[in-house]
Tab-separated table of C-alpha atoms in Angstrom:
chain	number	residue	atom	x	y	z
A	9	UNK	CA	108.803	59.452	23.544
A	10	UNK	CA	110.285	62.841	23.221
A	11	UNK	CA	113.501	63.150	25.489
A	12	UNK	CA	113.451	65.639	28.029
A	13	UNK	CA	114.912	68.878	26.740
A	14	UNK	CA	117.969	70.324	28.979
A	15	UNK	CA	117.711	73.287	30.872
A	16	UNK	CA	119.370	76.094	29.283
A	17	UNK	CA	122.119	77.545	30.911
A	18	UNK	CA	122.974	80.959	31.536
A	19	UNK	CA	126.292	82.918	31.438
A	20	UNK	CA	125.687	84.884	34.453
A	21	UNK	CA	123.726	83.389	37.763
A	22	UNK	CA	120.781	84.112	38.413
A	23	UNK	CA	120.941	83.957	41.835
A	24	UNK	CA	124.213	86.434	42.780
A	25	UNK	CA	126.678	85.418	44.355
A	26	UNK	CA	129.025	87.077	46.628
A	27	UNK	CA	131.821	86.988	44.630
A	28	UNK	CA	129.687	88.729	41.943
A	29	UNK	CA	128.141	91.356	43.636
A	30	UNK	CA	131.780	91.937	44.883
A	31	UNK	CA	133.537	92.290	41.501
A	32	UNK	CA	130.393	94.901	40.970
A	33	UNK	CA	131.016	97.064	44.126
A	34	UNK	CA	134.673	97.212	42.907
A	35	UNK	CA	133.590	98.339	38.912
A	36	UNK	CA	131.061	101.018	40.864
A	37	UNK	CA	133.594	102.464	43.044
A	38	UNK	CA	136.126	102.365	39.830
A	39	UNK	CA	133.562	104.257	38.144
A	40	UNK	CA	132.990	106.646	41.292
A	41	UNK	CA	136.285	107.859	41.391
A	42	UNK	CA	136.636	108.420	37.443
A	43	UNK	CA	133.435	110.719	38.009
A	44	UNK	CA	134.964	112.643	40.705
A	45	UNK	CA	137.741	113.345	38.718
A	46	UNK	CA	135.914	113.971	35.673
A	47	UNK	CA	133.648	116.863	36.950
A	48	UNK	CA	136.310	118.502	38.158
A	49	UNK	CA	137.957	119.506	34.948
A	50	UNK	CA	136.405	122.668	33.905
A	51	UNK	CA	134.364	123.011	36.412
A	52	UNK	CA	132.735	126.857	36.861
A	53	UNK	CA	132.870	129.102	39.206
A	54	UNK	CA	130.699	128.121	42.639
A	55	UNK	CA	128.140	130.966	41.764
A	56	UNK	CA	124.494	131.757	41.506
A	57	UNK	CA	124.740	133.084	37.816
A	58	UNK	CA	126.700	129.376	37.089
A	59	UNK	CA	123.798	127.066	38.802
A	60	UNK	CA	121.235	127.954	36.307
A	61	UNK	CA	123.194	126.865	33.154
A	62	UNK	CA	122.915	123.269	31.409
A	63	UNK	CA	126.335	122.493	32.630
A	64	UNK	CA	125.814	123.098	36.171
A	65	UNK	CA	122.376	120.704	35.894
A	66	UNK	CA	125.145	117.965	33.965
A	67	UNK	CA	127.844	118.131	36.833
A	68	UNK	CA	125.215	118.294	39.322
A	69	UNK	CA	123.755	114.841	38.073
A	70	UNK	CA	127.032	113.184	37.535
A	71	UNK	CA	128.228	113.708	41.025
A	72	UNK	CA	125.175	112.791	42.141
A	73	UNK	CA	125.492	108.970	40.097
A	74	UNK	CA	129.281	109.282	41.862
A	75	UNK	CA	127.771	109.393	45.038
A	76	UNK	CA	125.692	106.253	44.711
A	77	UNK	CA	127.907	103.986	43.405
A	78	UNK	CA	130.294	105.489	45.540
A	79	UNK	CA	128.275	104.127	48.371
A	80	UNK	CA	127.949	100.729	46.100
A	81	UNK	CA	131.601	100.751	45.969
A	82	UNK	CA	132.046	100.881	50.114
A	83	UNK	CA	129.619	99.004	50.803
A	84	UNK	CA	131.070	95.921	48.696
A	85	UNK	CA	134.577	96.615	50.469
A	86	UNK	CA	133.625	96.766	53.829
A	87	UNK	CA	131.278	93.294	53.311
A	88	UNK	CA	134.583	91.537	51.567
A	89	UNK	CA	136.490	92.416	54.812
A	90	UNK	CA	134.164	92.715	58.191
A	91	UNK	CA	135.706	90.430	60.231
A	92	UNK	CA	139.572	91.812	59.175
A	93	UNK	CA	138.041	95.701	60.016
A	94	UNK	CA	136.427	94.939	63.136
A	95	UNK	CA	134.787	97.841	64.684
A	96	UNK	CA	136.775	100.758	63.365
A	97	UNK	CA	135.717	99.885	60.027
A	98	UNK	CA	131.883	99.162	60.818
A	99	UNK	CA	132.410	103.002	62.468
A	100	UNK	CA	134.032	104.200	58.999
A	101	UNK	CA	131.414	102.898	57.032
A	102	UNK	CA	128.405	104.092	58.736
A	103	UNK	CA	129.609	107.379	59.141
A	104	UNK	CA	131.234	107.590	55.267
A	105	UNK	CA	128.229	105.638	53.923
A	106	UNK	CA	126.261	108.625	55.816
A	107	UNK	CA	128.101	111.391	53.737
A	108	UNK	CA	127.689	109.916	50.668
A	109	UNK	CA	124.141	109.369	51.187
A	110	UNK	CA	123.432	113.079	52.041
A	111	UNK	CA	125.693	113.929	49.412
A	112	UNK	CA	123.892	112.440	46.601
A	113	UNK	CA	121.073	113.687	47.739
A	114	UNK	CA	122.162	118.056	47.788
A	115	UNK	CA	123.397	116.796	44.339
A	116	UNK	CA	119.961	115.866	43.437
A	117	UNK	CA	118.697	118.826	44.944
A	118	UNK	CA	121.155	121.106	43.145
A	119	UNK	CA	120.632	119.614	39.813
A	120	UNK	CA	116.480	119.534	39.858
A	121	UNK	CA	115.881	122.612	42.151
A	122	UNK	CA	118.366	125.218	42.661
A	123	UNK	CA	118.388	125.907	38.531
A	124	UNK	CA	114.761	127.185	39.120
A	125	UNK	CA	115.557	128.673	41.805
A	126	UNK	CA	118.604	130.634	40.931
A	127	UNK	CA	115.941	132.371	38.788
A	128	UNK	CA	113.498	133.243	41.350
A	129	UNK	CA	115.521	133.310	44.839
A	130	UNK	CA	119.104	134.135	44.508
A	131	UNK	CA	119.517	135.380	47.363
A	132	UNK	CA	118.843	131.876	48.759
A	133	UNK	CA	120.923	130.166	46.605
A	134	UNK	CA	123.822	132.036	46.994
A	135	UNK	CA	123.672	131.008	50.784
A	136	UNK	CA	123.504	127.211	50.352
A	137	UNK	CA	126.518	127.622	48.038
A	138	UNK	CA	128.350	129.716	50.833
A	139	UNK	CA	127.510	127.061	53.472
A	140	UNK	CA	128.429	124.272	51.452
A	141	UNK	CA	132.253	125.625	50.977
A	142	UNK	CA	132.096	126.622	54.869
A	143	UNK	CA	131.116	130.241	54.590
A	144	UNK	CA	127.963	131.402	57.075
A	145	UNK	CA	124.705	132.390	55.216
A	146	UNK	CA	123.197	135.656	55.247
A	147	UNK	CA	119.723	134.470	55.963
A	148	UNK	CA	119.069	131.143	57.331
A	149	UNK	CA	118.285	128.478	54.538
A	150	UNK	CA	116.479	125.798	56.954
A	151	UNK	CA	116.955	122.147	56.728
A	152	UNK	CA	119.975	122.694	54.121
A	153	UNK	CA	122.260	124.006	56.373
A	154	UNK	CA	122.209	120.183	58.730
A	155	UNK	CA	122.083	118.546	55.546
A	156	UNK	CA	125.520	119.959	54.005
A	157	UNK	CA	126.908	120.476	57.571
A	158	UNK	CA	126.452	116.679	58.372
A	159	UNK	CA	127.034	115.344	54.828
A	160	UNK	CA	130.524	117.175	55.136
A	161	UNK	CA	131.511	115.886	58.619
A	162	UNK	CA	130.439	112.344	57.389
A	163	UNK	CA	132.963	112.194	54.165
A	164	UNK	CA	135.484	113.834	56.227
A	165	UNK	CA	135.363	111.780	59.220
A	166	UNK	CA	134.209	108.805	57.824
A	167	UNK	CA	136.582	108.729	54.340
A	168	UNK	CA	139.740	109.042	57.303
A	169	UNK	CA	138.263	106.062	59.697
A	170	UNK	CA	137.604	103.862	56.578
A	171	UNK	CA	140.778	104.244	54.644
A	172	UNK	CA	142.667	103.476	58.534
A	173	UNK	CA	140.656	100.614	58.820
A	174	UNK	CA	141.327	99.359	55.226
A	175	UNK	CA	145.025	100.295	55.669
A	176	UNK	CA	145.158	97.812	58.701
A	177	UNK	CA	142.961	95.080	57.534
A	178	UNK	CA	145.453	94.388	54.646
A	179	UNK	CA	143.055	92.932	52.330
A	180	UNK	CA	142.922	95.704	49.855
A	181	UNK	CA	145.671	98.207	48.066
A	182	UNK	CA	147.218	99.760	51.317
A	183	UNK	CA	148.106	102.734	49.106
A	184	UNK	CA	144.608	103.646	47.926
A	185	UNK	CA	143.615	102.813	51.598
A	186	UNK	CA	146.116	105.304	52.776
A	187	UNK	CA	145.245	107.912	49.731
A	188	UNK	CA	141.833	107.646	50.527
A	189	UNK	CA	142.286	108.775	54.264
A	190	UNK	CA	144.501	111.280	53.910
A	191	UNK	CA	142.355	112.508	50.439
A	192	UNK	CA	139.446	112.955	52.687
A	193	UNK	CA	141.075	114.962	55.366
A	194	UNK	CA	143.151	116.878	52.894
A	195	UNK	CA	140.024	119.039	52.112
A	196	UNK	CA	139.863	120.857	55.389
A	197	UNK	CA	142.479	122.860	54.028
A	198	UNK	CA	139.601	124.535	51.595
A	199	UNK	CA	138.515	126.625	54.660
A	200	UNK	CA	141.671	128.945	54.910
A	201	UNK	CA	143.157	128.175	50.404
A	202	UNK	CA	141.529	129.842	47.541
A	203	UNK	CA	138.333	128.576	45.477
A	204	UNK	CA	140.184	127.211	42.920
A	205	UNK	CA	142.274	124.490	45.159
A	206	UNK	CA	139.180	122.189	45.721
A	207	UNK	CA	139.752	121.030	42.240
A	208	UNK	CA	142.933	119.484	42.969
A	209	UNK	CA	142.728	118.152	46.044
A	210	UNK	CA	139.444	116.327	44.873
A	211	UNK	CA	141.953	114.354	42.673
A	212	UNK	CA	143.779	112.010	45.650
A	213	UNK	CA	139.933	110.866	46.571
A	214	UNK	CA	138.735	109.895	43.149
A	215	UNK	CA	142.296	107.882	42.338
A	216	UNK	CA	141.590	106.339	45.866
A	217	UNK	CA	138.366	105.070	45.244
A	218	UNK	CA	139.788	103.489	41.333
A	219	UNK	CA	142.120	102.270	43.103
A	220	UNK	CA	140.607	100.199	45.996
A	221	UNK	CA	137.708	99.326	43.226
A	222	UNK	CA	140.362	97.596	41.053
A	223	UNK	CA	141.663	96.089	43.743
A	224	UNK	CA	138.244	95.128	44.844
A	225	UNK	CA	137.547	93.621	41.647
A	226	UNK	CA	140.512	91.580	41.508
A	227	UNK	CA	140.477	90.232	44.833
A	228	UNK	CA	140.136	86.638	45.649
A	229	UNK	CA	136.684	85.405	46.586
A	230	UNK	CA	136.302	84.216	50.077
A	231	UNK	CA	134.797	80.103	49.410
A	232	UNK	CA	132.114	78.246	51.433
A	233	UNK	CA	133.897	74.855	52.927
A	234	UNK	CA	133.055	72.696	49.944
A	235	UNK	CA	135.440	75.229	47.376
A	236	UNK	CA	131.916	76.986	45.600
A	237	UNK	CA	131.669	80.927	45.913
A	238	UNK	CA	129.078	81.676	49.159
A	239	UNK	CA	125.786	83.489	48.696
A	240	UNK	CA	125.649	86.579	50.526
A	241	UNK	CA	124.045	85.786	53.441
A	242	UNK	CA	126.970	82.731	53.628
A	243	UNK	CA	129.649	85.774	52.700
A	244	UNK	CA	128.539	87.891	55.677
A	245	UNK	CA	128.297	85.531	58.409
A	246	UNK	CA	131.764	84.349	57.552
């Protein structure tokens, strides 16, 4: 009789668990910030006759991959401390996970539309970009202006209420919590400085988000009672 061949093991599980999908939140938001930092350097001039280049259409697309693992990142660190951010940080999330979802989504729309556009309605483009660095548009540009308007509001609002609540819940790097709150709310000082400052001050954000995704990454698994890592549905009812 033939003996019973063993099942073949695999490095990784097929079945995540918690402590896995953690340690990839924490490499997305690492990855998020490097991004945000990245498209900055260089980056043209906010104006119709730049959108219909090849690098705006590159930019456009990378900040639009920032965004979503952006939101990958958050949503890892606000699952690997719910209990420790209580309702503040539920708050922060929803509205900061709001932001980033509407912002990866005018990144989408500026890297597939407004090339083509910048061709054959300038004059339109030229007012989303004026709304989007909180000027007022010349003619109305319909659903674009709630979009940017609340997508703005979110990142602000929410990137300040998140990085409090992570500051207090003490679980992750209090001084990427702290960076990343006062990052967010730094760039209300674009309405009344020059163009060229919203470079900088995009810089505090992205080393926020490398920061709290490192420190994601290397944070200690929570364990179920008998010492093994939880499976998520264990990890969020803890």
């Amino acid at each position: 009789m033939s003996a019973t061949p063993e099942p073949v093991r695999t490095r990784f599980p097929l079945t995540p668990t918690a402590g896995w999908l953690s340690r990839a939140a924490g490499i997305s938001a690492a990855i998020a910030g490097t991004l945000f930092i990245g498209v900055q350097i260089g980056h043209p001039a906010m104006d119709v006759s730049a959108v219909a280049t090849t690098d705006w259409v590159v930019r456009s697309s990378a900040k639009a991959l920032m965004a979503a693992l952006a939101l990958a990142g958050i949503t890892g660190m606000y699952l690997r401390q719910i209990r420790q951010t209580g309702i503040l940080g539920f708050l922060g999330y929803v509205v900061f996970a709001a932001g980033y979802l509407l912002m990866m989504s005018t990144e989408v729309i500026a890297a597939a539309v407004l090339p083509a556009l910048a061709r054959t309605a300038p004059g339109y483009v030229a007012d989303v970009l004026a709304v989007a660095f909180g000027g007022t548009a010349t003619h109305g540009i319909g659903a674009m202006q709630a979009v940017i308007v609340v997508s703005s509001v979110g990142y602000l609002a929410g990137g300040c209420l998140f990085g409090i609540a992570l500051f207090r819940a003490r679980v992750l790097a209090r001084w990427a919590s702290a960076l990343l709150a006062a990052g967010t709310v730094a760039t209300l000082a674009l309405a009344v400085l020059p163009e060229w400052f919203n470079r900088p001050l995009a810089v505090p954000t992205g080393v926020a988000l490398i920061g709290l995704g490192i420190s994601l990454w290397r944070s200690r698994p929570i364990t179920a009672g008998d010492g093994r890592t939880p499976s998520p549905a264990e990890y969020a009812a803890a």
